[in-house]
Coordinates of C-alpha atoms in Angstrom, one line a residue:
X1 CA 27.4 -260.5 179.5
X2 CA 30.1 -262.0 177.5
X3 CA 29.4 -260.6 174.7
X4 CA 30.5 -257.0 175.7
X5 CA 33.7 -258.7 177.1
X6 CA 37.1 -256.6 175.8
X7 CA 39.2 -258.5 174.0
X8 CA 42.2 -257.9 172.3
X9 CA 43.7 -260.3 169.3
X10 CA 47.3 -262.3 169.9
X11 CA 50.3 -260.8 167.4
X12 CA 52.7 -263.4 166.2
X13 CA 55.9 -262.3 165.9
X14 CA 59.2 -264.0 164.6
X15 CA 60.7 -264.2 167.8
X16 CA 60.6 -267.9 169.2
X17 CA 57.7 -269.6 171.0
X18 CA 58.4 -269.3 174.5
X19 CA 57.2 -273.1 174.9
X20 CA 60.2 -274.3 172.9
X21 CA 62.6 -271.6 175.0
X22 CA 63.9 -272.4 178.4
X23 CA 63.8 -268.8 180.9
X24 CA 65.9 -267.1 183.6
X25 CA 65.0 -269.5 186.3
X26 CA 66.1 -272.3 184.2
X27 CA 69.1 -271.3 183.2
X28 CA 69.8 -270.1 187.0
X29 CA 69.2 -273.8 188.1
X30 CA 72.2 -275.4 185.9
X31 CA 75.0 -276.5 187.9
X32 CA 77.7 -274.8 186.2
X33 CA 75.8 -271.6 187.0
X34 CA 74.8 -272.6 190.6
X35 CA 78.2 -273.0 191.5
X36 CA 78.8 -269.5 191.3
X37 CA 76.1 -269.0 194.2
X38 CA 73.6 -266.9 192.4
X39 CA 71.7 -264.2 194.1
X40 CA 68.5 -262.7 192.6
X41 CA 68.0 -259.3 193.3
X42 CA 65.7 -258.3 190.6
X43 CA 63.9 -261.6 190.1
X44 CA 59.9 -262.3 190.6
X45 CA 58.0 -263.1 187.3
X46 CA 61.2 -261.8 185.7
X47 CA 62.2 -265.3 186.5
X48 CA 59.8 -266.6 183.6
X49 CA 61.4 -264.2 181.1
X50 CA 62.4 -266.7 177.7
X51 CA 66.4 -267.0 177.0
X52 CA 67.0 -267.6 173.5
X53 CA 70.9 -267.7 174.0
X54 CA 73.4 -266.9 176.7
X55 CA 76.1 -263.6 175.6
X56 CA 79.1 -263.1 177.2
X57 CA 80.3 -259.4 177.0
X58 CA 81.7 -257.0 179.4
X59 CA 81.7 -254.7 177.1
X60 CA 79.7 -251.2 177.9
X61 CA 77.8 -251.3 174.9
X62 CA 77.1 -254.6 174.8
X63 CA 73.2 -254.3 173.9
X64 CA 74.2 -253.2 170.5
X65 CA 75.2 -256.8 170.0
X66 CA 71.6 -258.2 171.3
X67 CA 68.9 -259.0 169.0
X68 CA 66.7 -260.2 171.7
X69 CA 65.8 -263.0 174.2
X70 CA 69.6 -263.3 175.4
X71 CA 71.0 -263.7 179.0
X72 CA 74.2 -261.1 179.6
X73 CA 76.9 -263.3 181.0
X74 CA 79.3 -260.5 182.3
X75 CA 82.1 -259.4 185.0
X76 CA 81.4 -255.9 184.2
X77 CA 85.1 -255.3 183.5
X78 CA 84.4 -252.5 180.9
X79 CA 81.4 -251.5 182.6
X80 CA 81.6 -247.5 184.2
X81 CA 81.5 -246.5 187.6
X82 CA 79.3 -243.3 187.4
X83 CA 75.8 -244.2 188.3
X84 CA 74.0 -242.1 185.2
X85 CA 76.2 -244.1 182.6
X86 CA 75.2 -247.2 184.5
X87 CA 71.5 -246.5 184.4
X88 CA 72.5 -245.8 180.5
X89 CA 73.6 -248.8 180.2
X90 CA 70.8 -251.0 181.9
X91 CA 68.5 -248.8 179.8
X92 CA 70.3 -250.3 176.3
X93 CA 69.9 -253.8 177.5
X94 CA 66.7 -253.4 178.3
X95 CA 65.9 -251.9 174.7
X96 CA 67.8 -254.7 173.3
X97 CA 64.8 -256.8 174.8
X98 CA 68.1 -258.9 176.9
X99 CA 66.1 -261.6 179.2
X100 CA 68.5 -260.7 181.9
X101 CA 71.9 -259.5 183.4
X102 CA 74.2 -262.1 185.7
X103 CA 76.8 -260.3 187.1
X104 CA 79.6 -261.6 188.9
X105 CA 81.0 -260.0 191.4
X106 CA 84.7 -259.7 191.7
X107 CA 87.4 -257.8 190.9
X108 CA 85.3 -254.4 188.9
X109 CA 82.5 -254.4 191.3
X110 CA 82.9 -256.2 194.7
X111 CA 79.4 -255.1 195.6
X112 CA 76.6 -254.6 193.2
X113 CA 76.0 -250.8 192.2
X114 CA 72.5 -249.8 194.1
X115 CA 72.1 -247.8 190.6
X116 CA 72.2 -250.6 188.6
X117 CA 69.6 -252.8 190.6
X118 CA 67.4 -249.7 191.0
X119 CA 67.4 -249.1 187.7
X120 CA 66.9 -252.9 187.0
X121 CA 64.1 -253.0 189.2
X122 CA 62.5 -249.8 187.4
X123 CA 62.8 -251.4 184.3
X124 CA 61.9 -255.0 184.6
X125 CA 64.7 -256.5 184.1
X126 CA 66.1 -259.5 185.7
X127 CA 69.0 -258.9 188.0
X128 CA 71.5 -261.4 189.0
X129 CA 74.9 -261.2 190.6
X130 CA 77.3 -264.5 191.5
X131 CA 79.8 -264.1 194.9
X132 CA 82.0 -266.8 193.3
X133 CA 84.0 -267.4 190.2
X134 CA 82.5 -269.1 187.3
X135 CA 83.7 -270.3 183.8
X136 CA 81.5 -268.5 181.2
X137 CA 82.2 -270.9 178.5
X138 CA 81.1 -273.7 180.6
X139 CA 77.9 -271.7 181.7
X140 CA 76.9 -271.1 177.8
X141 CA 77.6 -274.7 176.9
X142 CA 75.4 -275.9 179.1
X143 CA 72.7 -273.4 178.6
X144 CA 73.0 -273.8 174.3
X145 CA 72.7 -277.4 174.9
X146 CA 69.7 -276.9 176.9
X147 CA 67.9 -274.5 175.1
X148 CA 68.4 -277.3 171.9
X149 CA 67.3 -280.4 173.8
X150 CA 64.1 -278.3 175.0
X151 CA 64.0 -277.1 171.3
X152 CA 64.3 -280.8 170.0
X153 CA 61.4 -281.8 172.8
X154 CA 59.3 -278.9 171.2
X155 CA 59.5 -280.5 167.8
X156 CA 58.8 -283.9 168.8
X157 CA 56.1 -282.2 170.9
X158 CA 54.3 -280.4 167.5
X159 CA 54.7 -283.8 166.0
X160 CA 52.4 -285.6 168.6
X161 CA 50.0 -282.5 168.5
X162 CA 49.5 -282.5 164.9
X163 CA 49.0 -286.5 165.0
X164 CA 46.3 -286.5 167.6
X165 CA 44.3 -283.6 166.1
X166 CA 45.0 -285.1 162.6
X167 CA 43.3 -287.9 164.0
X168 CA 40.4 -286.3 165.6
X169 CA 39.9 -284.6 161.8
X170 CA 40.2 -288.2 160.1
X171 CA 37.6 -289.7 162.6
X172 CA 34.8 -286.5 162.4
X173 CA 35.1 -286.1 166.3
X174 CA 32.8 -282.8 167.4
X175 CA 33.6 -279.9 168.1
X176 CA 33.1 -281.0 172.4
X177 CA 35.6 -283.9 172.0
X178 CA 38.2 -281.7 170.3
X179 CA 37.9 -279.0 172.8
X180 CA 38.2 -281.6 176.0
X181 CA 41.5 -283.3 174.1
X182 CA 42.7 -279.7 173.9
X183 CA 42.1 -279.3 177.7
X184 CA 43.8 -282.5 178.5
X185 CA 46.8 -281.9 176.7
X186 CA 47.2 -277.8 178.3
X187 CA 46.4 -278.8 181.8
X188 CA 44.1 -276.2 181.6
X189 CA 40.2 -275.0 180.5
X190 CA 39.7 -274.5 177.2
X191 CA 36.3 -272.7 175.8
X192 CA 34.7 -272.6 172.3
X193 CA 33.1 -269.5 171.2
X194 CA 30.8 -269.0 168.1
X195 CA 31.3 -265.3 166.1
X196 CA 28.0 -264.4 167.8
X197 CA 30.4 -265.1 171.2
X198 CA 28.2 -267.6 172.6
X199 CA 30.1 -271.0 174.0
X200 CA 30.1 -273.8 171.9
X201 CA 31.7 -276.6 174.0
X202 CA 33.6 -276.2 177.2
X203 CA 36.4 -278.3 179.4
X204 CA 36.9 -276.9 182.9
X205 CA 40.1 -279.5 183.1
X206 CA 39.2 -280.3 186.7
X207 CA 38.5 -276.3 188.1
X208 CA 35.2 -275.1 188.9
X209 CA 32.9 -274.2 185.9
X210 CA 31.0 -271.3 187.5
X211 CA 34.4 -270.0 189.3
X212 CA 36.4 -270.5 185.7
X213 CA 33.3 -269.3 183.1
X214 CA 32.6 -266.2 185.7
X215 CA 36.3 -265.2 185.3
X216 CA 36.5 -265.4 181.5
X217 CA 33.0 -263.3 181.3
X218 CA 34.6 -260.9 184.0
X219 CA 37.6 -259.7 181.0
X220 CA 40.1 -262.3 182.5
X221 CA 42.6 -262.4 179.9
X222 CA 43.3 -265.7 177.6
X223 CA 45.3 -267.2 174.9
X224 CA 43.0 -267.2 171.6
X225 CA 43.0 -268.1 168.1
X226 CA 40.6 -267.7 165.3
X227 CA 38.7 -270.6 163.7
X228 CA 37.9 -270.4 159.9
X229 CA 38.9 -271.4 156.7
X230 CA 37.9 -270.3 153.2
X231 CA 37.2 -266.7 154.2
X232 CA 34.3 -267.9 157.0
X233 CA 35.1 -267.4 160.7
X234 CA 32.8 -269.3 162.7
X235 CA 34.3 -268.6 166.4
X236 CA 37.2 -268.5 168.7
X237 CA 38.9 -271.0 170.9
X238 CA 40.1 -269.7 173.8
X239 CA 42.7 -271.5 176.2
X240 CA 43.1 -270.6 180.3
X241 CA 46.2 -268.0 181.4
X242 CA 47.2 -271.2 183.3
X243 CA 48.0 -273.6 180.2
X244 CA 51.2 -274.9 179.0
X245 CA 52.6 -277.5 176.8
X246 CA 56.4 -278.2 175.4
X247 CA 55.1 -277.4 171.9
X248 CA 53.5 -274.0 172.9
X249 CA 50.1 -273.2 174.1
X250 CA 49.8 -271.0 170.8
X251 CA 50.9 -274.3 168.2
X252 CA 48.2 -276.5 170.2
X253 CA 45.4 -274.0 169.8
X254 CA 46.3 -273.3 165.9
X255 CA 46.1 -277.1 165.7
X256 CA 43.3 -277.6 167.2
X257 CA 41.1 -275.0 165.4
X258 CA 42.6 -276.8 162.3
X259 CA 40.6 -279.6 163.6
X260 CA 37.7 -277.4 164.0
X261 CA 37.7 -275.7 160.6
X262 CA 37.9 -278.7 158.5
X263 CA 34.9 -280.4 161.0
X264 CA 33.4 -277.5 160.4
X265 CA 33.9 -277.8 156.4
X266 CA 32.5 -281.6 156.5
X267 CA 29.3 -280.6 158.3
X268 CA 28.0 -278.3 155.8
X269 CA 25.5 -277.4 158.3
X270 CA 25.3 -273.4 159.4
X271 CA 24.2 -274.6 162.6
X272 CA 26.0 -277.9 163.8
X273 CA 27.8 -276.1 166.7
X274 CA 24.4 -274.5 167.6
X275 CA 22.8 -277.8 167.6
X276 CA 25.5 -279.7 169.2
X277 CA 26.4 -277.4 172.1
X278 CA 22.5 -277.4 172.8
X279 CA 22.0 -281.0 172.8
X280 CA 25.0 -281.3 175.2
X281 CA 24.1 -278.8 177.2
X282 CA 20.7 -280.1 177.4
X283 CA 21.3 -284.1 178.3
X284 CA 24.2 -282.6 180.8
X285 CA 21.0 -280.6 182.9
X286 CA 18.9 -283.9 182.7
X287 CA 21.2 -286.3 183.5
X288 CA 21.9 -283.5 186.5
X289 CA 25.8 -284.2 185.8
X290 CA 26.6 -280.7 186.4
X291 CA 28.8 -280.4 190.1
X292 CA 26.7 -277.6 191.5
X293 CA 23.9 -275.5 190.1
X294 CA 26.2 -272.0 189.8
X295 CA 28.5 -274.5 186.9
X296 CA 24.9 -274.8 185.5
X297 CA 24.3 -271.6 185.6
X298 CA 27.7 -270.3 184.2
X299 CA 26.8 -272.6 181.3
X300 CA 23.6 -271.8 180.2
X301 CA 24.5 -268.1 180.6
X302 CA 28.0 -268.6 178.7
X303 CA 25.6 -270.5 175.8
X304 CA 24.1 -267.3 175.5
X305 CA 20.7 -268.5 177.6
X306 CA 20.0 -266.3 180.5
X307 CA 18.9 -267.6 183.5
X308 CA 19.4 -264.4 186.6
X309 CA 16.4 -262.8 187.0
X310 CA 14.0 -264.6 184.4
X311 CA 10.9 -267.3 184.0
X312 CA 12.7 -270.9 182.8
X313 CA 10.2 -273.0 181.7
X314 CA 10.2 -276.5 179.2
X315 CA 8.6 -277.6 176.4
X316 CA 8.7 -281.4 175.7
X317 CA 8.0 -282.4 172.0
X318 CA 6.1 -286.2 171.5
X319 CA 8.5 -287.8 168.5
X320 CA 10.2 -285.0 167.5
X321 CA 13.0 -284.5 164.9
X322 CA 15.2 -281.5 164.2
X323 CA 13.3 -280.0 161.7
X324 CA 10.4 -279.8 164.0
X325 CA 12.4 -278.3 167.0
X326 CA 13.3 -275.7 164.6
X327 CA 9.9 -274.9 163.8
X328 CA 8.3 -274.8 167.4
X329 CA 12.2 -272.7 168.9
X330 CA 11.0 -270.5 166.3
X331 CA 7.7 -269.7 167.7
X332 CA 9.5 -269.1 171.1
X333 CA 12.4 -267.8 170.2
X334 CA 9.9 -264.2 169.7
X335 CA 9.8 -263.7 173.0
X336 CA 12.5 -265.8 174.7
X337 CA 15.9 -267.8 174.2
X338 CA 15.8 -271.3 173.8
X339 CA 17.8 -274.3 173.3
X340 CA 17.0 -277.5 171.5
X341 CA 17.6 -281.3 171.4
X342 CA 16.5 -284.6 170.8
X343 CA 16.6 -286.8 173.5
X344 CA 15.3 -290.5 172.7
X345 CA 11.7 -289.6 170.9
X346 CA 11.5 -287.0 172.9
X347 CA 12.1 -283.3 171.3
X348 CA 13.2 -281.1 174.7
X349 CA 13.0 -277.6 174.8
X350 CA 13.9 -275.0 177.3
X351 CA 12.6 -271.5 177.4
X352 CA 13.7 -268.4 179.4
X353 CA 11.4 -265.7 179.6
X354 CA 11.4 -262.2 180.5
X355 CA 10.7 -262.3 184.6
X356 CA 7.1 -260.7 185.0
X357 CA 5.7 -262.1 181.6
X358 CA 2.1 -262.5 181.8
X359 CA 0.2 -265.6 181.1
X360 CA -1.9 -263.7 178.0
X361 CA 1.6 -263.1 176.8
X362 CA 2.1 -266.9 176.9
X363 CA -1.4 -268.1 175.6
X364 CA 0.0 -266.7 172.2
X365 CA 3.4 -268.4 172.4
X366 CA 2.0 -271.6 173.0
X367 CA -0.5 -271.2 170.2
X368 CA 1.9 -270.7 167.9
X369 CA 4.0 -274.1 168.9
X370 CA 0.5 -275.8 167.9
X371 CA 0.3 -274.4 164.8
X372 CA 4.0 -275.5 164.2
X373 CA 2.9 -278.9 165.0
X374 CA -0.6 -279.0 163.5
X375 CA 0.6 -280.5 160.1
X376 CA 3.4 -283.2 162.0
X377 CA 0.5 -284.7 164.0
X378 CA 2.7 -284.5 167.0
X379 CA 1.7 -283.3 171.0
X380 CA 3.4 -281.4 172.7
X381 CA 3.6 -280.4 176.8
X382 CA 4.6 -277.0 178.2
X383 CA 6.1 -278.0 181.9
X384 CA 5.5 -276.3 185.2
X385 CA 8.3 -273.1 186.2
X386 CA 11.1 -274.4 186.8
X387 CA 12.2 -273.1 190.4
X388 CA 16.0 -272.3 189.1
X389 CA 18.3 -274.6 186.9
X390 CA 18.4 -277.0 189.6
X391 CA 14.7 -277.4 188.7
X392 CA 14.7 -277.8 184.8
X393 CA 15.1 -281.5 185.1
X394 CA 12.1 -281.7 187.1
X395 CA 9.6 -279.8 184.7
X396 CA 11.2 -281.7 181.7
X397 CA 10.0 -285.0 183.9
X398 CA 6.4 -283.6 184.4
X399 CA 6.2 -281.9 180.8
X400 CA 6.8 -285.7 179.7
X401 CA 4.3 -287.3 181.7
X402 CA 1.9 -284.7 180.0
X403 CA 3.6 -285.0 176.4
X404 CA 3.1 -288.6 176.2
X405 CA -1.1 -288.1 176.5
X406 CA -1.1 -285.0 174.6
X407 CA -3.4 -284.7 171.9
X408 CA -1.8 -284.3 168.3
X409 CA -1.3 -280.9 167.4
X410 CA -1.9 -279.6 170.9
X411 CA -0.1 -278.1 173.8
X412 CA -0.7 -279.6 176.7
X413 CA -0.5 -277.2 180.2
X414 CA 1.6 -278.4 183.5
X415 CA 1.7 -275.0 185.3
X416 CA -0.2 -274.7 187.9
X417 CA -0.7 -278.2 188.1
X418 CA 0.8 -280.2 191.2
X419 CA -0.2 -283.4 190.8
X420 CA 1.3 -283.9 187.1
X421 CA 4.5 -282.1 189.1
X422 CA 4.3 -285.6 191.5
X423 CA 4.0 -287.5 188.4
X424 CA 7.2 -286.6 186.9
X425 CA 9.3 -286.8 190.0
X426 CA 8.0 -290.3 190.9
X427 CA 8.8 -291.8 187.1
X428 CA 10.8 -295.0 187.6
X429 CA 9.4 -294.9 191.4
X430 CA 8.1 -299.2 191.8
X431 CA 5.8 -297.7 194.2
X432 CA 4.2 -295.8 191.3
X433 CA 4.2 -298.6 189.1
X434 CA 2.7 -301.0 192.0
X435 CA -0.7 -298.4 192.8
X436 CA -0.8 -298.2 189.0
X437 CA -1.0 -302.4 188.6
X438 CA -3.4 -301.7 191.7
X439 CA -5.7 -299.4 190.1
X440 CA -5.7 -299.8 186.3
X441 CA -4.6 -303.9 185.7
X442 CA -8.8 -304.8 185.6
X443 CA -9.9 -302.0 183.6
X444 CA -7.0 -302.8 180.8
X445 CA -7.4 -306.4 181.6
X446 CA -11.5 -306.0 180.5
X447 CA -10.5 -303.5 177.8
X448 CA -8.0 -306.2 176.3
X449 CA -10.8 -309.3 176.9
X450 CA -13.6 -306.9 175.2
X451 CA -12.0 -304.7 172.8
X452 CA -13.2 -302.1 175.5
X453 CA -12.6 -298.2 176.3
X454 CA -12.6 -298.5 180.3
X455 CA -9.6 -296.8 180.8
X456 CA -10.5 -293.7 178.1
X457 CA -13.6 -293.7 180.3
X458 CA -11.7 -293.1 183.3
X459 CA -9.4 -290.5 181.7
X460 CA -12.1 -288.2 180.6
X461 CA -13.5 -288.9 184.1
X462 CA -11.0 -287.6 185.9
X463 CA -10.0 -284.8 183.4
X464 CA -13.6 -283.3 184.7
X465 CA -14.4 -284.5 188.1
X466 CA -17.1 -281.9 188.4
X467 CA -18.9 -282.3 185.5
X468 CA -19.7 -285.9 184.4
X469 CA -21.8 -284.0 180.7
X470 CA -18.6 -282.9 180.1
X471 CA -16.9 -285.6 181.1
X472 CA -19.3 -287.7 178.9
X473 CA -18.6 -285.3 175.5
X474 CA -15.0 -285.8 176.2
X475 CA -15.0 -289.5 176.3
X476 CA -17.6 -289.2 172.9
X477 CA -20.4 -291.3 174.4
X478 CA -23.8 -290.6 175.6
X479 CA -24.0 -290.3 178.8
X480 CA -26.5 -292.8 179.4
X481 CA -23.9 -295.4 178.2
X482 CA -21.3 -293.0 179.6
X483 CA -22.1 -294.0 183.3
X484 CA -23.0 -297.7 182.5
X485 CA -19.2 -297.5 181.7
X486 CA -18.8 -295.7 185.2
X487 CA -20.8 -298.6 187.1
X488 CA -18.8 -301.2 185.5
X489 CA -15.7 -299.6 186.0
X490 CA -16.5 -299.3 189.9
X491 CA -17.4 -302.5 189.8
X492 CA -14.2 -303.9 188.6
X493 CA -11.7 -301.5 190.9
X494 CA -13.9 -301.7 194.0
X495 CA -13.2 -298.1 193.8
X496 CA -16.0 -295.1 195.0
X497 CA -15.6 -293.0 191.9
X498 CA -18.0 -289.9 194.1
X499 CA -14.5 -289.9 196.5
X500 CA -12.2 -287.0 195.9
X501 CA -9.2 -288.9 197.3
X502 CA -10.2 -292.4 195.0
X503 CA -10.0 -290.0 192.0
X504 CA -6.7 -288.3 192.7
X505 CA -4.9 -292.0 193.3
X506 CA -6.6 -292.8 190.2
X507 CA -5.4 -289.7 188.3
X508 CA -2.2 -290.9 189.7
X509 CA -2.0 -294.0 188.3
X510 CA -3.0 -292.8 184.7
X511 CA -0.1 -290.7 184.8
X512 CA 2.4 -293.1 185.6

């Protein structure tokens, strides 16, 4: 999982932020520098090495000049023939930390010296020679004034960074909305981690969730800075290998955890990342926004909430609040990992259990949630198994057709129960709502006209179709009056109440 992922922290140094530096391949793409007719022959992702300045020397011990990040400008005039002294000197540049060697060919070397490009090649060090005559001055000139008009971009480039997360800061945006401008702005996915390494918010910046999360929890290397303030870290934000921005990818994280740390500060709640990432990550699985299931599934298992391999289940809450989700999680939370939120009146809960669990491990779970909500008054509903993420929506749907009759302070059942299943996927269905108006509009039309119970009647009824004395206690008549209610209730629905199939469309009905 990701929280055994290897990780190693990014140094700062001194040297310039390669964001505000222009590289090799840059500085090989000016004209005064393409007129010389450039060859690489040491090149590849030595290309995207940073050039702080341009040197011209032809000197032999040139690197002793170099303080690092410089492009050798040279003829090799003064350069030896013999190949170890050559390999010498490639070695000094390459100590030196030089970003490259142009070499034009001419009157000291008419052909490059295999030693030197071997030896280039061995290193890493960018190689490039010129067939044609160029003026040096005019090359550096033009590199020095592009390496200050991309410096000049960089600063106007902090600038903007630091006024759009100085505005997220002044306006309390979360923690998701300061990740997704982060995103926008590198062109590439950005993650939020807590210090317990479970995600916080996540933008995949148009890529593939499951393809991008899979990769990071695989030890795929990325760009990170701390958040904290005050001596507390609460995470890490993370940015894609892929992202790049004129100020540096390194200057828009640092701002952007800024942003973090000082929402952070204003909360002065322990668990507002917890609670938001939850409730995100929840409303995104029941609005079914996620592209496929697997970006699901990379989610909930990057939240820290596995999925591979174990029982998901739901709990749906009847006029929850926080404070009550915290209660009933905590009763869960022995034997499984949950997450949390509020959605309408509606407190939603999902579970993931070990795989094999037994039900007399769950009696006790679910016995403890009514305890937790024995003193709120509230109901609750535990929703059928959810056949993978794709089927989490589905149980929350059931669990609420169940929540909504629950009786306070209870947990209501919807395993093993197919019909409440039906239920929740036809919510919002017309033709639901039409056999409903069918069924029930006389009994709650008499029940309005006569201060009656008919449609209580009906719901212990069908609650125990085998048993009208029980059927009778649970309605809290006698059962001589009991069926009187039964008689007139056929009466006014037309409706055979002996029939198996009448009872299940009415069964129906009460649940929609």
């Amino acid at each position: 999982m990701a929280a055994d992922r290897q990780e190693t922290e990014v140094i700062r140094t001194e040297r310039p932020d390669a964001g505000a530096l222009i590289t090799v391949a840059d500085a090989l793409a000016i004209p005064a520098l393409r007129g010389g007719r450039p060859d690489v022959l040491v090149g590849g992702a030595l290309l995207d090495v940073p050039v702080r300045w341009a040197h011209i020397s032809d000197s032999e011990d040139a690197a002793r000049m170099l303080e690092g990040g410089e492009l050798l400008l040279t003829t090799g005039a003064g350069w030896p023939g013999a190949d170890d002294r050559l390999r010498a000197l490639a070695e000094g540049l390459h100590s030196a930390r030089a970003a490259g060697i142009v070499l034009e060919l001419g009157g000291r070397f008419p052909t490059v010296p295999p030693a030197l490009v071997q030896t280039c090649r061995d290193l890493g060090l960018a190689l490039v020679v010129l067939e044609q005559e160029v003026k040096f001055v005019a090359v550096t000139e033009a590199i020095h004034r592009l390496i200050t008009q991309v410096q000049f971009d960089a600063l106007q480039a902090r600038q903007r960074v630091h006024d759009l997360f100085t505005g997220l800061s002044l306006r309390g945006a979360p923690a998701g909305t300061v990740v997704r401008e982060t995103a926008r702005i590198l062109g590439a996915p950005v993650l939020l981690r807590t210090a317990a390494d479970e995600t916080v918010a996540f933008a995949a910046a148009g890529r593939e969730e499951a393809q991008v999360l899979d990769a990071f929890r695989d030890g795929e290397v990325w760009e990170r800075v701390t958040v904290e303030a005050r001596g507390t870290r609460w995470g890490r934000l993370h940015a894609h290998p892929d992202a790049g921005h004129p100020a540096g990818v390194l200057t828009v994280l640092e701002s952007a955890a800024t942003a973090l740390a000082l929402g952070r500060l204003a909360d002065g709640d322990d668990r507002a990342w917890e609670r938001a990432a939850s409730t995100a990550l929840v409303r995104d699985l029941l609005d079914e926004s996620f592209a496929t299931p697997a970006d699901a599934r990379a989610r909930l298992e990057s939240g820290g909430f596995p999925v591979h391999g174990r029982v998901l289940h739901t709990l749906v809450v009847r006029d929850a609040d926080a404070a009550m989700l915290d209660a009933v999680t905590a009763s869960l939370s022995t034997r499984g990992a949950v997450r949390q939120a509020v959605d309408g009146r509606d407190g939603i809960v999902l579970v993931s259990l070990p795989d094999g669990i037994r039900a007399s491990e769950v009696d006790p779970l679910l016995a403890g949630v009514g305890a937790a909500l024995a003193a709120s008054g509230a109901g609750a509903a535990w929703g059928p198994r959810a056949d993978g993420v794709e089927g989490i929506a589905a149980s929350v749907r059931a669990a609420r057709v169940l929540a909504a009759r629950a009786v306070a302070g209870t947990v209501a059942r919807g395993d093993g129960r197919p019909l409440i299943r039906l239920a929740g996927e036809l919510q919002g269905d017309p033709r639901l709502a039409a056999l409903r108006e069918e069924l029930l509009a006389p009994l709650e039309e008499w029940d309005a006209a006569h201060r009656g119970d008919l449609v209580e009647v009906l719901r212990a009824l069908v609650a125990h179709p085998t048993s009208r004395t029980a059927a009778a206690a649970a309605s809290g008549l006698s059962r001589s009056v009991f069926y009187q209610r039964l008689e007139l209730i056929a009466d006014l629905t037309d409706a055979d109440l002996e029939d198996g199939e009448t009872l299940a469309a009415l069964q129906l009905a009460l649940l929609a």
